[in-house]
Structures are given as structure tokens and as C-alpha cells.
GROMACS .gro file of C-alpha atoms in nm:
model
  356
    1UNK     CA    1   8.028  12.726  16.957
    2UNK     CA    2   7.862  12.843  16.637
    3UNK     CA    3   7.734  12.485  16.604
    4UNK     CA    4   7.465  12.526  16.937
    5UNK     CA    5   7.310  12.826  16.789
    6UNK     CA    6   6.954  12.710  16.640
    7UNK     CA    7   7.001  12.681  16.265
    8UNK     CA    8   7.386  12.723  16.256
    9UNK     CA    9   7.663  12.435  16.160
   10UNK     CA   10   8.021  12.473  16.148
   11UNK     CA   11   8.061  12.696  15.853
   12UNK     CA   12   7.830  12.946  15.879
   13UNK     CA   13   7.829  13.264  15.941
   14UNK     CA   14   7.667  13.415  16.264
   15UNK     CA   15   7.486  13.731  16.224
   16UNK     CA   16   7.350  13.896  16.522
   17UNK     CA   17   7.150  14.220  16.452
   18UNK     CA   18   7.205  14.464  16.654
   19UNK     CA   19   6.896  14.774  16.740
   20UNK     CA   20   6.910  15.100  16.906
   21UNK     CA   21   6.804  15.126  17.295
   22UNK     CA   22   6.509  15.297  17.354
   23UNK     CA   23   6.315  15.472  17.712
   24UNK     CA   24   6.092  15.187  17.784
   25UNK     CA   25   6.155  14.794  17.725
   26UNK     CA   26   5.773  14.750  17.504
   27UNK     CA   27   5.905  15.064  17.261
   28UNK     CA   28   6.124  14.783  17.123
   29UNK     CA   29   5.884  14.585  16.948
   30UNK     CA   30   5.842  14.705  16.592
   31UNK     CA   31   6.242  14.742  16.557
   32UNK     CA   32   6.245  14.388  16.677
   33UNK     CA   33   6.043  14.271  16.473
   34UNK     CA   34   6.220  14.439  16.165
   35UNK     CA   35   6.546  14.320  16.274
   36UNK     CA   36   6.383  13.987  16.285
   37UNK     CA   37   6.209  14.002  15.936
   38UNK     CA   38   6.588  14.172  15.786
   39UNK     CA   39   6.804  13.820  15.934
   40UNK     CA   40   6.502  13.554  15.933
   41UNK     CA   41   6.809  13.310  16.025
   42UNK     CA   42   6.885  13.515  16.319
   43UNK     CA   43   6.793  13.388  16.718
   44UNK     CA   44   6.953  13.670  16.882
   45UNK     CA   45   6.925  14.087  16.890
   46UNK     CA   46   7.114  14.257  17.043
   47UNK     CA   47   7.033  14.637  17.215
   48UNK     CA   48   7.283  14.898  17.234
   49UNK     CA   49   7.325  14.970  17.576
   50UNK     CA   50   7.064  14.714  17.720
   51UNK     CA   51   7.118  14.371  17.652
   52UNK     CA   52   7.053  14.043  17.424
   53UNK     CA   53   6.703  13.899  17.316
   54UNK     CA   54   6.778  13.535  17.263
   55UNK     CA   55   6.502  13.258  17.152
   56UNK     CA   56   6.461  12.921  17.037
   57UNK     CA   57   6.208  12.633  16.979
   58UNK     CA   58   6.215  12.551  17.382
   59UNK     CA   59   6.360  12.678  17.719
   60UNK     CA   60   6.648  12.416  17.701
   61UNK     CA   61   6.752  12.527  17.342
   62UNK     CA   62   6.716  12.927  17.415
   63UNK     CA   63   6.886  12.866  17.759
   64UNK     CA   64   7.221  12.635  17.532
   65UNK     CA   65   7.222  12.931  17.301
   66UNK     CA   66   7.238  13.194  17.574
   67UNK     CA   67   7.533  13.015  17.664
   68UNK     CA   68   7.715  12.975  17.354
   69UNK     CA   69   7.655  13.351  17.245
   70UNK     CA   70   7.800  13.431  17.582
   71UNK     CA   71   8.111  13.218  17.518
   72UNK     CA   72   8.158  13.383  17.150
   73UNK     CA   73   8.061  13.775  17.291
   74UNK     CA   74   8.316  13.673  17.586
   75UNK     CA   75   8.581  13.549  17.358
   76UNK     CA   76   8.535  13.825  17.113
   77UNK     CA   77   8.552  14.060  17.392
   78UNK     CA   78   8.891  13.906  17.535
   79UNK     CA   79   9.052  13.877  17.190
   80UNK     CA   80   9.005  14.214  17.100
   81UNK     CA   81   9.141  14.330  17.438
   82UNK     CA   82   9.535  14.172  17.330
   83UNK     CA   83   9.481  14.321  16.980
   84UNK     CA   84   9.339  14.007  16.752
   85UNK     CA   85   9.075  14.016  16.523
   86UNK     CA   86   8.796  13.796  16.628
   87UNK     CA   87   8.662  13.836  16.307
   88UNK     CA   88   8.872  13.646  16.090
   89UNK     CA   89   8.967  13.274  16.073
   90UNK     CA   90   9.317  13.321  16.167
   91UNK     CA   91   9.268  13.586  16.462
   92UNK     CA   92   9.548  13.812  16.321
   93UNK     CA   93   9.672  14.135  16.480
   94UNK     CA   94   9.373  14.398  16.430
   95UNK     CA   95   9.384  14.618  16.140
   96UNK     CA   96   9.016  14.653  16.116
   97UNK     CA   97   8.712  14.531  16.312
   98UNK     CA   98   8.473  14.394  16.117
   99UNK     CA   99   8.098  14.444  16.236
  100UNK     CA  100   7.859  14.183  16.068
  101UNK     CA  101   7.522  14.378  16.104
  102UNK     CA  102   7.249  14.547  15.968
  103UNK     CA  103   7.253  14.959  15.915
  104UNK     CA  104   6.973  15.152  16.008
  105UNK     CA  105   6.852  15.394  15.735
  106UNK     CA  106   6.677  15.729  15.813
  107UNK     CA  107   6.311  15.572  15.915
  108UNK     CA  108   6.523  15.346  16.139
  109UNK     CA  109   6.498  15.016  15.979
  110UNK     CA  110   6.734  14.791  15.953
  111UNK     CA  111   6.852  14.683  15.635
  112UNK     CA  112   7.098  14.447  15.560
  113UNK     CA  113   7.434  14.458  15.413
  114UNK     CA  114   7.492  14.399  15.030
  115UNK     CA  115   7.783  14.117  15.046
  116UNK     CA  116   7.889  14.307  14.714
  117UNK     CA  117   7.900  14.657  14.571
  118UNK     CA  118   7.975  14.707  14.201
  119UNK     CA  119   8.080  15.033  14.145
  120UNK     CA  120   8.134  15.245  13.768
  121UNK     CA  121   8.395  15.467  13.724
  122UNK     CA  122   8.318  15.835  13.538
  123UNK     CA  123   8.082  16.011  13.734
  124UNK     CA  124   8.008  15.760  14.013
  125UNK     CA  125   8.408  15.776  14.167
  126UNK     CA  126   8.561  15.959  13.929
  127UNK     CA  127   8.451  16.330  13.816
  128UNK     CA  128   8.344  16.278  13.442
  129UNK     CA  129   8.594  16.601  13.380
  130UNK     CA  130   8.908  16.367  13.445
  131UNK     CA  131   8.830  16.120  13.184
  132UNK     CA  132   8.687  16.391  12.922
  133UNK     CA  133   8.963  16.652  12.964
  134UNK     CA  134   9.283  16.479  13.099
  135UNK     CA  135   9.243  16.063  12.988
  136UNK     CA  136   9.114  16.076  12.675
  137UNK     CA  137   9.316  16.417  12.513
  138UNK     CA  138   9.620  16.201  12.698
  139UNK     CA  139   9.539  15.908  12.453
  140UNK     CA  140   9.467  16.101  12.176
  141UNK     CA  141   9.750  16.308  12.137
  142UNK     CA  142  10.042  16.011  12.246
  143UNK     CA  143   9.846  15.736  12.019
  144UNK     CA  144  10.115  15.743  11.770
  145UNK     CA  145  10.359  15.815  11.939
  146UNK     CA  146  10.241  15.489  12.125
  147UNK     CA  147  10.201  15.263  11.847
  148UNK     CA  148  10.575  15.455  11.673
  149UNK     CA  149  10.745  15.321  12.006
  150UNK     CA  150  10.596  14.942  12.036
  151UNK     CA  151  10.525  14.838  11.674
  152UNK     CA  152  10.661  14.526  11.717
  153UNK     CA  153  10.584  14.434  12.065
  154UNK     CA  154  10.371  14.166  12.133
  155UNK     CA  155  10.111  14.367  12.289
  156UNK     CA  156  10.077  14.651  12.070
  157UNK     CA  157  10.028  14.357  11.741
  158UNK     CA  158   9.723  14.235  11.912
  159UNK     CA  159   9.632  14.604  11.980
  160UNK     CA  160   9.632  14.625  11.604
  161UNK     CA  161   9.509  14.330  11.518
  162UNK     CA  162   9.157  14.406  11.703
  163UNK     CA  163   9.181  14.765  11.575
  164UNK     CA  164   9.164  14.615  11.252
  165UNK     CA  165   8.881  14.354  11.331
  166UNK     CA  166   8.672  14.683  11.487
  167UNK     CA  167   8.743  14.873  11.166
  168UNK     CA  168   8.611  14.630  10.941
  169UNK     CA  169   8.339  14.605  11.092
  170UNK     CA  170   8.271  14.930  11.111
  171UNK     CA  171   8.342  15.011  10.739
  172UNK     CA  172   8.105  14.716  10.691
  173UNK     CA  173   7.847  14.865  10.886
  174UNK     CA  174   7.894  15.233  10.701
  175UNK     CA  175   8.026  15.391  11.092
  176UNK     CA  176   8.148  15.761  11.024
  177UNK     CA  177   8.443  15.813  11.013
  178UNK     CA  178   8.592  15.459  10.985
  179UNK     CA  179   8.861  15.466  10.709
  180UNK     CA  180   9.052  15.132  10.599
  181UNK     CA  181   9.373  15.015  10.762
  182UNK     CA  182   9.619  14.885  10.484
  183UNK     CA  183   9.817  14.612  10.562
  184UNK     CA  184  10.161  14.552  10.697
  185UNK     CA  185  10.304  14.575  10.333
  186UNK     CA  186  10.225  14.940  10.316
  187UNK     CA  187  10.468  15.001  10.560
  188UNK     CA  188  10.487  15.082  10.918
  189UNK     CA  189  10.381  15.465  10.831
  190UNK     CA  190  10.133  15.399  10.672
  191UNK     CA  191   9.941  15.213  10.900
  192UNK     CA  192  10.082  15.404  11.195
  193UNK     CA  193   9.827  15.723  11.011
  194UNK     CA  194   9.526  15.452  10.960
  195UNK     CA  195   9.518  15.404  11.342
  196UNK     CA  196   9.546  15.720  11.468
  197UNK     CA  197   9.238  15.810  11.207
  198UNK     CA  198   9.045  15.564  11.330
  199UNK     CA  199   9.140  15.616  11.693
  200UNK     CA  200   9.099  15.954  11.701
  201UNK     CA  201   8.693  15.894  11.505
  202UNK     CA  202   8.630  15.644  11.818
  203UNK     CA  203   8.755  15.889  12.073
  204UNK     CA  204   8.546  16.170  11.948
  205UNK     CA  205   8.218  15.965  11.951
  206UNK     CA  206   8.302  15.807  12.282
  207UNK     CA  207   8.300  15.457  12.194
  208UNK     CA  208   8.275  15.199  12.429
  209UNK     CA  209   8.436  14.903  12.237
  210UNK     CA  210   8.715  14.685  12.357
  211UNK     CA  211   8.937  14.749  12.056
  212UNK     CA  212   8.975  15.104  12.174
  213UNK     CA  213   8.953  15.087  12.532
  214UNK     CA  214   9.235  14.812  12.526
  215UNK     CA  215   9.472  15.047  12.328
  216UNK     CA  216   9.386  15.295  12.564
  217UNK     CA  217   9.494  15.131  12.864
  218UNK     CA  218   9.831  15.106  12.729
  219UNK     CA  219   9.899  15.456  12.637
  220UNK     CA  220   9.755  15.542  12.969
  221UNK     CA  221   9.987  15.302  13.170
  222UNK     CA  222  10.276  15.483  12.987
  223UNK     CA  223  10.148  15.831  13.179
  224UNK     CA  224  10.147  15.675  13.485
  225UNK     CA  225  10.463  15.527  13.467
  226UNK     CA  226  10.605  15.854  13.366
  227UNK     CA  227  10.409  16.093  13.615
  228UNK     CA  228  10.242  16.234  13.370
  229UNK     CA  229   9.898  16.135  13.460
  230UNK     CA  230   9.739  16.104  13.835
  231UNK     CA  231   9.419  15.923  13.881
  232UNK     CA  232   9.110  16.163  14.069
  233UNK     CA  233   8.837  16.040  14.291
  234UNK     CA  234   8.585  16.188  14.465
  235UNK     CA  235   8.636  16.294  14.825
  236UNK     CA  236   8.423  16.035  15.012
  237UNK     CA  237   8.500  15.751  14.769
  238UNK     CA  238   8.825  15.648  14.999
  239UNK     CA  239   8.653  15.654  15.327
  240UNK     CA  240   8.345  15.463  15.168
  241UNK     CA  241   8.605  15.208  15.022
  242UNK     CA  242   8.789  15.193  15.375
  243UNK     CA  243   8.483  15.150  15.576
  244UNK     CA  244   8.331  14.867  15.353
  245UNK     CA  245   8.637  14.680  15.387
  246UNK     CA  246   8.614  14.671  15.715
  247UNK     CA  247   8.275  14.547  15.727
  248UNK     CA  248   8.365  14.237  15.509
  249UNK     CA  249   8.196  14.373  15.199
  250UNK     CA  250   8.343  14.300  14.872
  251UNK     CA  251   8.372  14.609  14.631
  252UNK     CA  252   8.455  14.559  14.243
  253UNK     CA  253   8.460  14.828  13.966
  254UNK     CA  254   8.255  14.801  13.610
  255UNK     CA  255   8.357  15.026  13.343
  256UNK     CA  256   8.381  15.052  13.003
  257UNK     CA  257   8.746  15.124  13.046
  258UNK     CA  258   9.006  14.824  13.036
  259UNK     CA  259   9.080  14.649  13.311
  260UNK     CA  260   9.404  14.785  13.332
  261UNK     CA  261   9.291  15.171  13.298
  262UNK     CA  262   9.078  15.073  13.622
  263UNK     CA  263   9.372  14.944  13.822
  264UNK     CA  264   9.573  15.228  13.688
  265UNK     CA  265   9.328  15.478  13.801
  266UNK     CA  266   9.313  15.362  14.121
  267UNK     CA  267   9.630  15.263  14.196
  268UNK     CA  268   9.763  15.583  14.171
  269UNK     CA  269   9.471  15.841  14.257
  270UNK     CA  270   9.486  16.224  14.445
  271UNK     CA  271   9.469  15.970  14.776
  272UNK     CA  272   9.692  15.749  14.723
  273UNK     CA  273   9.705  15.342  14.595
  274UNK     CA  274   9.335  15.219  14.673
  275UNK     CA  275   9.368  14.835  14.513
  276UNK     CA  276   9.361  14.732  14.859
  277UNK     CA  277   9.046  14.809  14.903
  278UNK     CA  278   8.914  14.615  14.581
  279UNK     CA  279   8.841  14.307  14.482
  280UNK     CA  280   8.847  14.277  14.096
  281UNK     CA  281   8.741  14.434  13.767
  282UNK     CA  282   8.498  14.384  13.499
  283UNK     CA  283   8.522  14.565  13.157
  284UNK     CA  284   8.330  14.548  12.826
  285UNK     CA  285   8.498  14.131  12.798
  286UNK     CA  286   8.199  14.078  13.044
  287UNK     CA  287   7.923  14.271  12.814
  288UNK     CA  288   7.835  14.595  12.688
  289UNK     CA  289   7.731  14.795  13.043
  290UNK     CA  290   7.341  14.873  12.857
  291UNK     CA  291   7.298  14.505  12.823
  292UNK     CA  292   7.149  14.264  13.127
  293UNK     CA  293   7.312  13.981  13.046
  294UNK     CA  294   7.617  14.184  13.139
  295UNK     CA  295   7.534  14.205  13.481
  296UNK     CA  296   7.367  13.813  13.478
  297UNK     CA  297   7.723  13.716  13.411
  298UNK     CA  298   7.909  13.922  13.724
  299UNK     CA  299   7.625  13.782  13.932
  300UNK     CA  300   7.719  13.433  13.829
  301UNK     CA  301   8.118  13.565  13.847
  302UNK     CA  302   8.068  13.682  14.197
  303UNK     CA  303   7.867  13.361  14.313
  304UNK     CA  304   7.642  13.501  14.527
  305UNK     CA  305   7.309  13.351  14.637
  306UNK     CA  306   7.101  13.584  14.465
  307UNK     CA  307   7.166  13.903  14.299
  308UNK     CA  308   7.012  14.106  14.505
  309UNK     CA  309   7.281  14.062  14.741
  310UNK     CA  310   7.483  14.281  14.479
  311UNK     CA  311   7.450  14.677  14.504
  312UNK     CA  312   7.548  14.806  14.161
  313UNK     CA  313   7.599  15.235  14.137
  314UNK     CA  314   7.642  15.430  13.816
  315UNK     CA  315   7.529  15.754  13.715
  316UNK     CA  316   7.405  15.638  13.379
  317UNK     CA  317   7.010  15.574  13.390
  318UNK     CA  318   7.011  15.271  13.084
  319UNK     CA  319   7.326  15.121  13.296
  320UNK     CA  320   7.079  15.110  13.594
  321UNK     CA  321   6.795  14.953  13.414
  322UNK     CA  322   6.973  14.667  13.265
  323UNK     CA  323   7.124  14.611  13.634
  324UNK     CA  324   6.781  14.628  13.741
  325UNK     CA  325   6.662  14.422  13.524
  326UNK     CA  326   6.930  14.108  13.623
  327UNK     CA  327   6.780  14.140  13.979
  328UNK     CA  328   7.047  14.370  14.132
  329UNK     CA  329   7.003  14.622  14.395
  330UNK     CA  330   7.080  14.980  14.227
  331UNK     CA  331   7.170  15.307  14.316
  332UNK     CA  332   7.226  15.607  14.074
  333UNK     CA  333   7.477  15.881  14.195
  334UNK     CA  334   7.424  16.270  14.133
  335UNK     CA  335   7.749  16.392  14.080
  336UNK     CA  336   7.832  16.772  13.930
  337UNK     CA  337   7.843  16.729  13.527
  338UNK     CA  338   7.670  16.402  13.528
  339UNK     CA  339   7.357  16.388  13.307
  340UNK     CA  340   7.017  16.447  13.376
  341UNK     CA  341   6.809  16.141  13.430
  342UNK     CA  342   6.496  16.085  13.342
  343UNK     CA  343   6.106  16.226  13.525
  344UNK     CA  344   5.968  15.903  13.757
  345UNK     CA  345   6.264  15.727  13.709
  346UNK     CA  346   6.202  15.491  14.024
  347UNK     CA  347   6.576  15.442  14.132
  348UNK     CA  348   6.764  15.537  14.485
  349UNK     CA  349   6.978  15.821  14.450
  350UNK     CA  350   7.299  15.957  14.635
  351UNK     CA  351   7.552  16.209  14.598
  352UNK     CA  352   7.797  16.113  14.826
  353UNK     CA  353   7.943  15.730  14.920
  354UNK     CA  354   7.846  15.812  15.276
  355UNK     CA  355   7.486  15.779  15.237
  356UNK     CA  356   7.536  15.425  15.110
   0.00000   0.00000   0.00000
């Protein structure tokens, strides 16, 4: 039925804004006419409480619309009444009931939904506090006792082998702190104390490089797997995660942590395994989080139509601008311990999920 709606085929998706009731019928117009302006697409508003507006380029084709948005609002209506989802393809038992609408912000305009939010980790779901005083101490003090354990794996060679990479370009490049790594022929010792040197340098200046972030992850899936570490989020980030879900928006995660240090952290968190609730994970592979291009490429990952259909949050002010700057929508969150952001600096801000 889709197909009868003015501007619709087959495949599309039907969006039909829906606008608060008000005392008298002619009150309506300007949030009408906003709805209208948010889903140009749209033929159809509907009122809380009142009723639909439906139009169309004559009588005939506003009259076959009426009919078909009766037929879908009926069917909807009689689905959900023996527990299916009329909001998927496959009409499965309900689990949650997705609402494809607009959300009215304080000054009661309607704004649409992002179809994606891109969300950092430390200080935007994560206190700063947990990855300053529990991750990266964790990492520092098991690093070799790490690399001691899986010298010879597989995974812990290529560990080494861009540690080494990093290093020499760091020594090239006259970074403090950077010492050489001696080869294998030094003995196993030898280069065991290299690493941890060099480590330990990169976690002190809280260096954002995939060499180090990489190794990370693997000392940090060892504490997981061995109780020792729990992953913290803030107290609205679940519900936020939860209710976007259920409106059919997709939610990924950006850090400078590996992608496996993000699934870690939130697949075992203070509320439980939240994976469900996320769609994939970008790390520094993608670009260094300052740098536009970075967030050109998860535009073009995510395929959307334009970029601005992607709402990125961090609390970092240059991670804003370059997100800004690839045509994103951007939020910065004010979270206790994050830093201060710059006078005039233009951007949205939130301290909680639940004003998003």
C-alpha cells in the first residue's frame, strides 16, 4: 500500500510526522508547516489526539492516499494487537516498537531523526576516571607480564612488530622517551624490557597511536576474561542506547581505543552486555579522531545520503571541529572531569544522553 502514497514506490520508507494537538484547529498552522518543511517527502501529519492531515496534487489522489494510510494505520493497529511488530519486514513477535518520527525539541519544532549516532568513548559514555585510573595503570603494570606469557603467539609478534615500526619512527623523529628495541637475537629479555620502556613513555603521554592501543586491547581482554576489570558507563547511556534502538537508529562508537577495547568495554559494563545495542566500531585504522578525513571516511563507511544524517558526540572540542568540518551534525557532552572548551565555541551541548 506504500506504493499509492504520492512520491512513494515499493521500497521506501514511509514517514508520517506526527504534531502535538492543540485548543483550536487554526493554532496548528506553524507546527504544520514545520513538520512539513522537517519531511518535505511527507503527504500526511498526523495530530495526537485529533486526527490525520492528508494532501496530494488532486482530490482523487488525496482521497487514494486517505485510503491506503488507513489500510497501513489499520493493519499496524491489528498487528500490534496479537503481538507483531509492524515495523519490521518479517512482522516478528514485538520486542520493541519502532516509531519513525520526528522529536520535538524545547521551542516545539520538529526535528528529524539522525539515521546514525557516532558516539566516543572517555568522557562522552565512559567517565574519563575509568580509563585514566583503572585501564591504563591495568595495562601498564601487566604489559610484561603480557608480552612474558604470549611471546610467541601469533598475535602478540604482530603486537611487536608494529611496536617496533612506532619506535622507529619515533626515535627518527627525536619523540621523548623512545629508546631502541634490539632485535630477537638479544634474547627474549631483552626485548621483553625495550617494550615495556617504550610502552610505559606512550602511556604516560597518552598517545593515541595504533601500535599502542592494539597492545592494549589485548592486555585488557586478559582482565576481562579474568574478572579483573569491569567496563563503567554513565547512567543514562543504557537507556539512550535502548531507546535509539528502538527507534531504528543505528549507534556506532569512535575511539582512539582498539576495536576490541570498545567491544570489551561494553560488553561487560556496571549494566550489563550492551553490544546489542551497537552497530560497529571505528578506531584510529579509520584516521586520527583530530583529522576530517577521518570522519569523511565513516560517512562513506556508513553510506548514508549525506552526512548530516550522522550525529557525532565527543567531549573533545578539536574532535568536534574536524566532525564539523566533514558535514556531520555534532554535539559536545559536559561530563564531570572533562575539559574545558573553548569561549564562542558554536557547538550543541548536553550532559546527559536524554537530552539527545
Amino acid at each position: 500500500m506504500i506504493k499509492g502514497i504520492q512520491g512513494h514506490g515499493y521500497y521506501d520508507e514511509l514517514v508520517v510526522p506526527i504534531i502535538e494537538n492543540t485548543a483550536y484547529e487554526n493554532e496548528l498552522t506553524d507546527s504544520l508547516a514545520k513538520a512539513i518543511e522537517a519531511y518535505p517527502k511527507t503527504t500526511a501529519v498526523l495530530v495526537r489526539n485529533h486526527g490525520i492531515y492528508i494532501w496530494g496534487d488532486s482530490w482523487i489522489s488525496a482521497k487514494t492516499q486517505a485510503e491506503c494510510y488507513h489500510y497501513l494505520f489499520d493493519a499496524a493497529i491489528k498487528l500490534h494487537q496479537i503481538g507483531l511488530d509492524w515495523s519490521t519486514p518479517n512482522h516478528g513477535p514485538i520486542q520493541n516498537v519502532k516509531v519513525k518520527a520526528g522529536m520535538n525539541n524545547s521551542n516545539n519544532r520538529i526535528e528529524p531523526l539522525p539515521r546514525c549516532i557516532v558516539l566516543d568513548i572517555e568522557g562522552t559514555t565512559t567517565p574519563i576516571t575509568f580509563v585514566a585510573d583503572v585501564l591504563f595503570p591495568y595495562a601498564r603494570d601487566n604489559v610484561g607480564r603480557h608480552l612474558s606469557a604470549t611471546y610467541d603467539t601469533a598475535e602478540t609478534k604482530d603486537d611487536i612488530n608494529l611496536l617496533r615500526t612506532q619506535v622507529e619512527d619515533d626515535l627518527a623523529q627525536g619523540v621523548d622517551g623512545a629508546i631502541p628495541i634490539p632485535t630477537d637475537d638479544a634474547g627474549k629479555e631483552e626485548v621483553i624490557a625495550a617494550l615495556v620502556a617504550n610502552v610505559e613513555a606512550m602511556i604516560k603521554a597518552d598517545r593515541k597511536i595504533t601500535a599502542l592501543k592494539q597492545l592494549q586491547g589485548h592486555i585488557w581482554r586478559t582482565g576481562y576474561e579474568n574478572n579483573e576489570l569491569e567496563g563503567v558507563v554513565y547512567d543514562d547511556v543504557p537507556e539512550a542506547l535502548e531507546k535509539w534502538h528502538a527507534l531504528g537508529i543505528k549507534v556506532y562508537i569512535y575511539s582512539s581505543g582498539s576495536r576490541l577495547a570498545q567491544r570489551l568495554i561494553f560488553g561487560k559494563t556496571n549494566y550489563g552486555d550492551l553490544r546489542k545495542y551497537l552497530s560497529g566500531f571505528f578506531d584510529t585504522t579509520v584516521g586520527n579522531k583530530k583529522e576530517t578525513r577521518s570522519y569523511i571516511e565513516i560517512s562513506e563507511s556508513l553510506g548514508v545520503d549525506k552526512p548530516s544524517d550522522i550525529l557525532f558526540v565527543t567531549d573533545v572540542f578539536q574532535e568536534a571541529f574536524a566532525a564539523k568540518g566533514a558535514g556531520l551534525d555534532v554535539m559536545i557532552s559536559i561530563r564531570p572531569g572533562n575539559a574545558p572548551l573553548p569561549e564562542n565555541h558554536g557547538f550543541k551541548t548536553i550532559t546527559s544522553f536524554a537530552e539527545i
